[in-house]
JSON list of C-alpha atoms in Angstrom, two decimals:
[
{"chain": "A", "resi": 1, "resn": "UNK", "atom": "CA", "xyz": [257.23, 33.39, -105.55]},
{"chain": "A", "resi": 2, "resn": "UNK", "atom": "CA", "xyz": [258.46, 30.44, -103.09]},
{"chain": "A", "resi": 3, "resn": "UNK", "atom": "CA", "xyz": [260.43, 33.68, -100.76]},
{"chain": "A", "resi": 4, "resn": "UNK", "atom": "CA", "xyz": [257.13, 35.73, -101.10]},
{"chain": "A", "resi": 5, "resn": "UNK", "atom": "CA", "xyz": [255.14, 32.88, -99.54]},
{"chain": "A", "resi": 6, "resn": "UNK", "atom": "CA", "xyz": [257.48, 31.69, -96.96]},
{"chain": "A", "resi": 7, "resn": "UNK", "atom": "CA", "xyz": [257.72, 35.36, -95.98]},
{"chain": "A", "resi": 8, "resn": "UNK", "atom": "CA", "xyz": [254.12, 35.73, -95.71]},
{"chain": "A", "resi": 9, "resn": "UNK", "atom": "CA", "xyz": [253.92, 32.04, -93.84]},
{"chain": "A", "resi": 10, "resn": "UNK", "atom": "CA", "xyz": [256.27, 33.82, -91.16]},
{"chain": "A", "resi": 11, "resn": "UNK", "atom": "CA", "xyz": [254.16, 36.46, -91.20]},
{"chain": "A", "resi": 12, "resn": "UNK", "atom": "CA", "xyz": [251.42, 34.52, -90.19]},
{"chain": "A", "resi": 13, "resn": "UNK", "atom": "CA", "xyz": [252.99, 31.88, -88.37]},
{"chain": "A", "resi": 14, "resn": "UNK", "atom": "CA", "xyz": [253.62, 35.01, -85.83]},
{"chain": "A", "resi": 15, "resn": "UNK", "atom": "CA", "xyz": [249.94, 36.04, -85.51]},
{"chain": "A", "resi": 16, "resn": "UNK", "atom": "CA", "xyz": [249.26, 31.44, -84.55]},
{"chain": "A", "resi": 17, "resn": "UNK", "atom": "CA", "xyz": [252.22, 31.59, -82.35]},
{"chain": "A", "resi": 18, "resn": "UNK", "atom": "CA", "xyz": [250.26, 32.35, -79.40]},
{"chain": "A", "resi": 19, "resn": "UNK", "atom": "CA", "xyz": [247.19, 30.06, -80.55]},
{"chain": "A", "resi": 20, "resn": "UNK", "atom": "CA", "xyz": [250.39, 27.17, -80.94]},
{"chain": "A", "resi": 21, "resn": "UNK", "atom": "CA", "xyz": [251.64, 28.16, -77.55]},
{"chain": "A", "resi": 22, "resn": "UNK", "atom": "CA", "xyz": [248.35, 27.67, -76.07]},
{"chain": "A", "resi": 23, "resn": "UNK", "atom": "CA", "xyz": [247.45, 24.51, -77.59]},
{"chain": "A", "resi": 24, "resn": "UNK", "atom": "CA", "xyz": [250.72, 23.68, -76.23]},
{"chain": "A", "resi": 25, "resn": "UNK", "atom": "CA", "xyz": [250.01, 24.01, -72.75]},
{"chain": "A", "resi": 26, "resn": "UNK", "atom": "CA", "xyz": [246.53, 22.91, -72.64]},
{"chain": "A", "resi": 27, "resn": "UNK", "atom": "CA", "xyz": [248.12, 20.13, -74.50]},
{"chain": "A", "resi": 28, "resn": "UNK", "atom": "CA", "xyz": [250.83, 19.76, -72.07]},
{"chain": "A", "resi": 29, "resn": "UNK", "atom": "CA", "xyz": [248.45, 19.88, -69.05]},
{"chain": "A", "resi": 30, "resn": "UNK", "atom": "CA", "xyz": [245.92, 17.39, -69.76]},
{"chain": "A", "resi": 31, "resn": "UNK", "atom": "CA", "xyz": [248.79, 14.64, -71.69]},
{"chain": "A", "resi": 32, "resn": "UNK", "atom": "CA", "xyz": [252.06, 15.11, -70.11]},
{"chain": "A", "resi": 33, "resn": "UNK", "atom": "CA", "xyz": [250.99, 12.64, -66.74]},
{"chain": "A", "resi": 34, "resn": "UNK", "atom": "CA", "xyz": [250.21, 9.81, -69.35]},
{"chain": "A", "resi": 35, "resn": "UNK", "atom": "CA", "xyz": [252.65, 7.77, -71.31]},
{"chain": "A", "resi": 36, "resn": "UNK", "atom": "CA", "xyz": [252.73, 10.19, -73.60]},
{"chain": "A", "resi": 37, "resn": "UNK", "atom": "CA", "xyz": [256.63, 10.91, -74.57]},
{"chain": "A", "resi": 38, "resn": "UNK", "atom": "CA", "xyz": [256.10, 13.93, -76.94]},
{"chain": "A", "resi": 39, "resn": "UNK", "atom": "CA", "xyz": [253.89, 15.98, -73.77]},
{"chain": "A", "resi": 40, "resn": "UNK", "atom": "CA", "xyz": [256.33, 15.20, -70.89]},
{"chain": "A", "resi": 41, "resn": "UNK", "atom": "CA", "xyz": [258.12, 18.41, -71.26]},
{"chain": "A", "resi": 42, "resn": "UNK", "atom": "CA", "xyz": [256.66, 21.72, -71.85]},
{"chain": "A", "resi": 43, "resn": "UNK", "atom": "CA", "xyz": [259.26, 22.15, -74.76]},
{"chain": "A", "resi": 44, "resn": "UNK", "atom": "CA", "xyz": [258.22, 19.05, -76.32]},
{"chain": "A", "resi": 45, "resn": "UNK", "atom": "CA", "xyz": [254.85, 19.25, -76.26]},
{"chain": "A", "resi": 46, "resn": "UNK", "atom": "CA", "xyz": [255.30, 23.24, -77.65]},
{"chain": "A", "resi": 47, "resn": "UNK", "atom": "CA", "xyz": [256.95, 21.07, -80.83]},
{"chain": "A", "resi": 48, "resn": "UNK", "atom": "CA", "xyz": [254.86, 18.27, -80.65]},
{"chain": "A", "resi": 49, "resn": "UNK", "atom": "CA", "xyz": [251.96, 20.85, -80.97]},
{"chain": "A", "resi": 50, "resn": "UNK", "atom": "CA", "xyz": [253.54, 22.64, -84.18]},
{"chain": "A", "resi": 51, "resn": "UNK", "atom": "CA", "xyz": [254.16, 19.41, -85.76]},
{"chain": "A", "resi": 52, "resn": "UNK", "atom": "CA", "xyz": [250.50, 18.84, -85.33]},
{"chain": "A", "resi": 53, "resn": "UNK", "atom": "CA", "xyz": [249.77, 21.99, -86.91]},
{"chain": "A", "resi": 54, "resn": "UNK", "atom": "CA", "xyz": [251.15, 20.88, -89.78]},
{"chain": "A", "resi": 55, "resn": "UNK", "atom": "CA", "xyz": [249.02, 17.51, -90.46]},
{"chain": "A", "resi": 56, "resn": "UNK", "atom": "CA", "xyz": [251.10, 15.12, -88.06]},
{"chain": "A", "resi": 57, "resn": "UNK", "atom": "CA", "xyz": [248.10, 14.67, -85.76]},
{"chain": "A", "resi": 58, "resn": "UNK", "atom": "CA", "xyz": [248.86, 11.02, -85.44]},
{"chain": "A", "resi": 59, "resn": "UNK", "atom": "CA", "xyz": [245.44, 10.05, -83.69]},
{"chain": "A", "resi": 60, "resn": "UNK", "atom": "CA", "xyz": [245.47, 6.45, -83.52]},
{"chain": "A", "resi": 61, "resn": "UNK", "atom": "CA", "xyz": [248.83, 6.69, -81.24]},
{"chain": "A", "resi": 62, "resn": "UNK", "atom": "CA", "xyz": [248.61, 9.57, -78.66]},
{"chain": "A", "resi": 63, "resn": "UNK", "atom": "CA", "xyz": [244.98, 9.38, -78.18]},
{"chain": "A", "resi": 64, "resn": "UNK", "atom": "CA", "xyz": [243.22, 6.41, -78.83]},
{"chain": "A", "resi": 65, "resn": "UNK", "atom": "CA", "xyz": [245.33, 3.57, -77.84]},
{"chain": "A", "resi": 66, "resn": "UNK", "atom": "CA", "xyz": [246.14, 5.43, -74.51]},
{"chain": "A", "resi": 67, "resn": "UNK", "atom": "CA", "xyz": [242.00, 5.77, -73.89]},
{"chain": "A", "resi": 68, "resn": "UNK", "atom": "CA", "xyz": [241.79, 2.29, -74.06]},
{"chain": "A", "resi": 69, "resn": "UNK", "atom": "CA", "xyz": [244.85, 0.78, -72.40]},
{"chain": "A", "resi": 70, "resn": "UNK", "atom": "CA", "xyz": [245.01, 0.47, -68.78]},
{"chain": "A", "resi": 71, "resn": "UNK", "atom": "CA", "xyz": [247.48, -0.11, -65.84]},
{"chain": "A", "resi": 72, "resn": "UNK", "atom": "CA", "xyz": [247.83, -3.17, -64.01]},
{"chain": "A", "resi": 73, "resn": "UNK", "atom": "CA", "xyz": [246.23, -0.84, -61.08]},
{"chain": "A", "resi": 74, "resn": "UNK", "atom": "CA", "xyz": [243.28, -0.71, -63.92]},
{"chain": "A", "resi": 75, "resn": "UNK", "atom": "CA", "xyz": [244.16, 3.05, -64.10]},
{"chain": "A", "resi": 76, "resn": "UNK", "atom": "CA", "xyz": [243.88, 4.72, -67.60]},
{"chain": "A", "resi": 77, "resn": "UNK", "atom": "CA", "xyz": [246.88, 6.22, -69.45]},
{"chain": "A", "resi": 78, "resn": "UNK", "atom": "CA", "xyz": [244.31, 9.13, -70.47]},
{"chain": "A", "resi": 79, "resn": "UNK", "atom": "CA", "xyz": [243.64, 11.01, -67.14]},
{"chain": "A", "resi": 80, "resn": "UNK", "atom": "CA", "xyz": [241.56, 13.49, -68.71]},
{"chain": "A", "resi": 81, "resn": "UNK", "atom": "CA", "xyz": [239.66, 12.00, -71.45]},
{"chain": "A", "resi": 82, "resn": "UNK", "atom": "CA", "xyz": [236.75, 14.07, -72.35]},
{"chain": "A", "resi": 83, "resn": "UNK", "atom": "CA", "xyz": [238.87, 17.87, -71.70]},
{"chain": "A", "resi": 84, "resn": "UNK", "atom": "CA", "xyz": [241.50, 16.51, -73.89]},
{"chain": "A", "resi": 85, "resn": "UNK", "atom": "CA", "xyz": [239.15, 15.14, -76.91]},
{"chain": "A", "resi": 86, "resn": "UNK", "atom": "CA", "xyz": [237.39, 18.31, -76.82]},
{"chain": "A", "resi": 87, "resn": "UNK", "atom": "CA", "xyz": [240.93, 20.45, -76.82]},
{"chain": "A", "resi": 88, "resn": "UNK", "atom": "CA", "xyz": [241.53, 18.13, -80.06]},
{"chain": "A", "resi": 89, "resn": "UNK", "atom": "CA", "xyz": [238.61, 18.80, -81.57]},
{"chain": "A", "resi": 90, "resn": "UNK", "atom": "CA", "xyz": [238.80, 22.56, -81.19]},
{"chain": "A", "resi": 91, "resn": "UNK", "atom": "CA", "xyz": [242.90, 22.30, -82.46]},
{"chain": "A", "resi": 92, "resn": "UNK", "atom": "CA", "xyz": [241.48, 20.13, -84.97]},
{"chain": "A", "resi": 93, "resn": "UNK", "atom": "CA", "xyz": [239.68, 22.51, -86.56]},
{"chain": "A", "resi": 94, "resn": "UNK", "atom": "CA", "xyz": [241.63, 25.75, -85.63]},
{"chain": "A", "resi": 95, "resn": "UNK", "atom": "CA", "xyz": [244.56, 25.20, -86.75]},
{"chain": "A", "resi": 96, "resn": "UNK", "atom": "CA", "xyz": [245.71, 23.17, -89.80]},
{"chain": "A", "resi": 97, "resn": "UNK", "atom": "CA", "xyz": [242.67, 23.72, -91.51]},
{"chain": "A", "resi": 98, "resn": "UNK", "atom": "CA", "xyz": [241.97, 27.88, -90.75]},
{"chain": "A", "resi": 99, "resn": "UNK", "atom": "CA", "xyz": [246.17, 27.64, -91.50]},
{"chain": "A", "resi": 100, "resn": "UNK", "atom": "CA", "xyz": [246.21, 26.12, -94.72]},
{"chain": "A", "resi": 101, "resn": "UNK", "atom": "CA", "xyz": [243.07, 28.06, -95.75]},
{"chain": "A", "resi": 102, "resn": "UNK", "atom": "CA", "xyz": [244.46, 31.10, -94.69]},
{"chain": "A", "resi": 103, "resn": "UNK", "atom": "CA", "xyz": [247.91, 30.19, -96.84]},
{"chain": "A", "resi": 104, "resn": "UNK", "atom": "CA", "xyz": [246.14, 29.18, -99.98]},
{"chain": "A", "resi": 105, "resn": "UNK", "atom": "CA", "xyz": [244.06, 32.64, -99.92]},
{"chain": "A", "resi": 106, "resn": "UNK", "atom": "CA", "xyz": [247.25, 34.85, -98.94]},
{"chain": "A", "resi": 107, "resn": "UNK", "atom": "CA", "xyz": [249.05, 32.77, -102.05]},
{"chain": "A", "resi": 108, "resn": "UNK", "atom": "CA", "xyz": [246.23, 33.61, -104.29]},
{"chain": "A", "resi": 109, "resn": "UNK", "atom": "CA", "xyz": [245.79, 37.42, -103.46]},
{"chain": "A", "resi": 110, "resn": "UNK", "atom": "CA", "xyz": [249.74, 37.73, -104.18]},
{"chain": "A", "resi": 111, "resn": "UNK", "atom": "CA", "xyz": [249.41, 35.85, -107.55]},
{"chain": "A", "resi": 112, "resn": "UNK", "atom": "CA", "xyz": [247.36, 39.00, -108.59]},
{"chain": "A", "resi": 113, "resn": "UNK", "atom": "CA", "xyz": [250.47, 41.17, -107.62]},
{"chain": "A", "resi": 114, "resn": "UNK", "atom": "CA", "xyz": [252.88, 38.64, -108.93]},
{"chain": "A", "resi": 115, "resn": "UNK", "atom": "CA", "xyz": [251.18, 38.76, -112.43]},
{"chain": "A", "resi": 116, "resn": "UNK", "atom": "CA", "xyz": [250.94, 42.64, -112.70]},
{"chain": "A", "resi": 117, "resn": "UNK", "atom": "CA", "xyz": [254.85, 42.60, -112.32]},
{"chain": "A", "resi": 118, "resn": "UNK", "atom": "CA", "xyz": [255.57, 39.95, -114.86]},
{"chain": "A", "resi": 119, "resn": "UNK", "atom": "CA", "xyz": [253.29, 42.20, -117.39]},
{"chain": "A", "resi": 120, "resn": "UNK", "atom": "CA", "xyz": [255.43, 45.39, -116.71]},
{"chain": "A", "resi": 121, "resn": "UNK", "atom": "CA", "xyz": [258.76, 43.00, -116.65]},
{"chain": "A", "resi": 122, "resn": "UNK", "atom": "CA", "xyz": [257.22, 41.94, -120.07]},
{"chain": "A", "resi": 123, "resn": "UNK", "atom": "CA", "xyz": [256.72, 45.31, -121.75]},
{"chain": "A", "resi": 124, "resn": "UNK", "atom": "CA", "xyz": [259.90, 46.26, -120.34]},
{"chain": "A", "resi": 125, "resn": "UNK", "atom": "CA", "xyz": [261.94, 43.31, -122.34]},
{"chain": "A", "resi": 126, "resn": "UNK", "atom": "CA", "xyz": [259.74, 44.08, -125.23]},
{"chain": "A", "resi": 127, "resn": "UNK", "atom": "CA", "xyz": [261.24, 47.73, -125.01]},
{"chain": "A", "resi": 128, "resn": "UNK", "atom": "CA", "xyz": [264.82, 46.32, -124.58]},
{"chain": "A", "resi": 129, "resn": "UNK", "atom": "CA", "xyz": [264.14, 44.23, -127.62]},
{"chain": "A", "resi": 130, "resn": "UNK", "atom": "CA", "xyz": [263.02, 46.78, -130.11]},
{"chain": "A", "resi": 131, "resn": "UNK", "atom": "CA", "xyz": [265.58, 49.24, -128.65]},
{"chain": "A", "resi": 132, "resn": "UNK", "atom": "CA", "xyz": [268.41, 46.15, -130.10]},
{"chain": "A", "resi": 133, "resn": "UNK", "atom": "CA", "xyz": [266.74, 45.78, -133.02]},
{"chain": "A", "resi": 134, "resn": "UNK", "atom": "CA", "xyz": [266.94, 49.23, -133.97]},
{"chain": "A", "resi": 135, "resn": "UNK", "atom": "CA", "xyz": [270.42, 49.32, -133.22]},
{"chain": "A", "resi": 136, "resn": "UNK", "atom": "CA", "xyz": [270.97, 46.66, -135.47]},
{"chain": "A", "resi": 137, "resn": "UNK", "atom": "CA", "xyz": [269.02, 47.62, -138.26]},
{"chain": "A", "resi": 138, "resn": "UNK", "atom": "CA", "xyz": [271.17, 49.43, -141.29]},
{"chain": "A", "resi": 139, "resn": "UNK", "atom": "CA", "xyz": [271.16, 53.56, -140.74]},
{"chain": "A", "resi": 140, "resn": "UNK", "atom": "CA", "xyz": [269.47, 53.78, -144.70]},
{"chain": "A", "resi": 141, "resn": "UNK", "atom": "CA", "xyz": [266.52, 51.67, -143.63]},
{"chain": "A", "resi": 142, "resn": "UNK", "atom": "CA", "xyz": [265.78, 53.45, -140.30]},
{"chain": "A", "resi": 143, "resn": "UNK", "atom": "CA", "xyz": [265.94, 57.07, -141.79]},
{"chain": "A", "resi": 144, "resn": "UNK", "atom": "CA", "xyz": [263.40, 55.95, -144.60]},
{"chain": "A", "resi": 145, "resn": "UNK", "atom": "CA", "xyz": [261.30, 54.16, -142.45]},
{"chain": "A", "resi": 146, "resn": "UNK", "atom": "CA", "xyz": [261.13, 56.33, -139.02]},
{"chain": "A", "resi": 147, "resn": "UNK", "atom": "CA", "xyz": [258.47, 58.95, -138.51]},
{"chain": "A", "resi": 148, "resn": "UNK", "atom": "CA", "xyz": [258.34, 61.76, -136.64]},
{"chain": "A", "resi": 149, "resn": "UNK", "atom": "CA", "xyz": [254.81, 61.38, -135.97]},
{"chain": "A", "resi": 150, "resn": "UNK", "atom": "CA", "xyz": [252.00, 58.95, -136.60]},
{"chain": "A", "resi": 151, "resn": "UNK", "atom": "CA", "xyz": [248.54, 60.13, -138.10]},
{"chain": "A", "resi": 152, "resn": "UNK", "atom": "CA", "xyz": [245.81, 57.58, -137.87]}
]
């Protein structure tokens, strides 16, 4: 079940990977001339934006405090405040929440499929079962009891 869903996060982790590459430059663009260590490289902020992705948002750190703190030239650390609030918003509600929605719905549909082969696995050990039985069951006792065919 765990391989199913990781294959199927892959899977859909593929179809983001341009939405994640995206946020990454937008990201990238309106962050990196701040103080912002995890946006001074395109790399990093590519990373920076996956790890956000995945809940890691960390608000309070890369965008507030910056907004409010200034230079001793009374220059903001946030060059671009209102862009890069409304790029948040947007990733905000793109992507870890249409992501985890997304997973959770994919998991459930497969649980369907999952269940429907541990009901043939079933009646396949139940076969395997009786077949033993049988087997071990004294030759007397079998002819007397087996039938050739059923009437009901």
């Amino acid at each position: 079940m765990f391989l199913k869903i990781l294959q199927i996060f892959i899977k859909v982790l593929m179809v983001f990977s341009t939405r994640i590459r995206d946020f990454g430059f937008a990201f990238y663009i309106l962050l990196s001339r701040g103080d912002h260590l995890s946006f001074k490289t395109t790399p990093m902020s590519l990373v920076r934006t996956f790890s956000m992705m995945l809940d890691e948002i960390d608000f309070l750190g890369t965008y507030v405090k910056p907004y409010y703190l200034t230079t001793e030239d009374d220059r903001s650390f946030f060059l671009f405040p209102l862009p890069a609030f409304f790029i948040l918003g947007l990733f905000m509600v793109l992507m870890p929440i249409l992501i985890l929605n997304l997973l959770i719905a994919l998991a459930v549909g497969d649980i369907e499929s999952v269940r429907r082969n541990a009901q043939l696995k079933r009646l396949a050990m139940q076969v395997v079962l009786h077949t033993e039985l049988e087997r071990k069951l004294p030759k007397m006792l079998l002819q007397h009891v087996d039938k050739c065919e059923l009437i009901e």
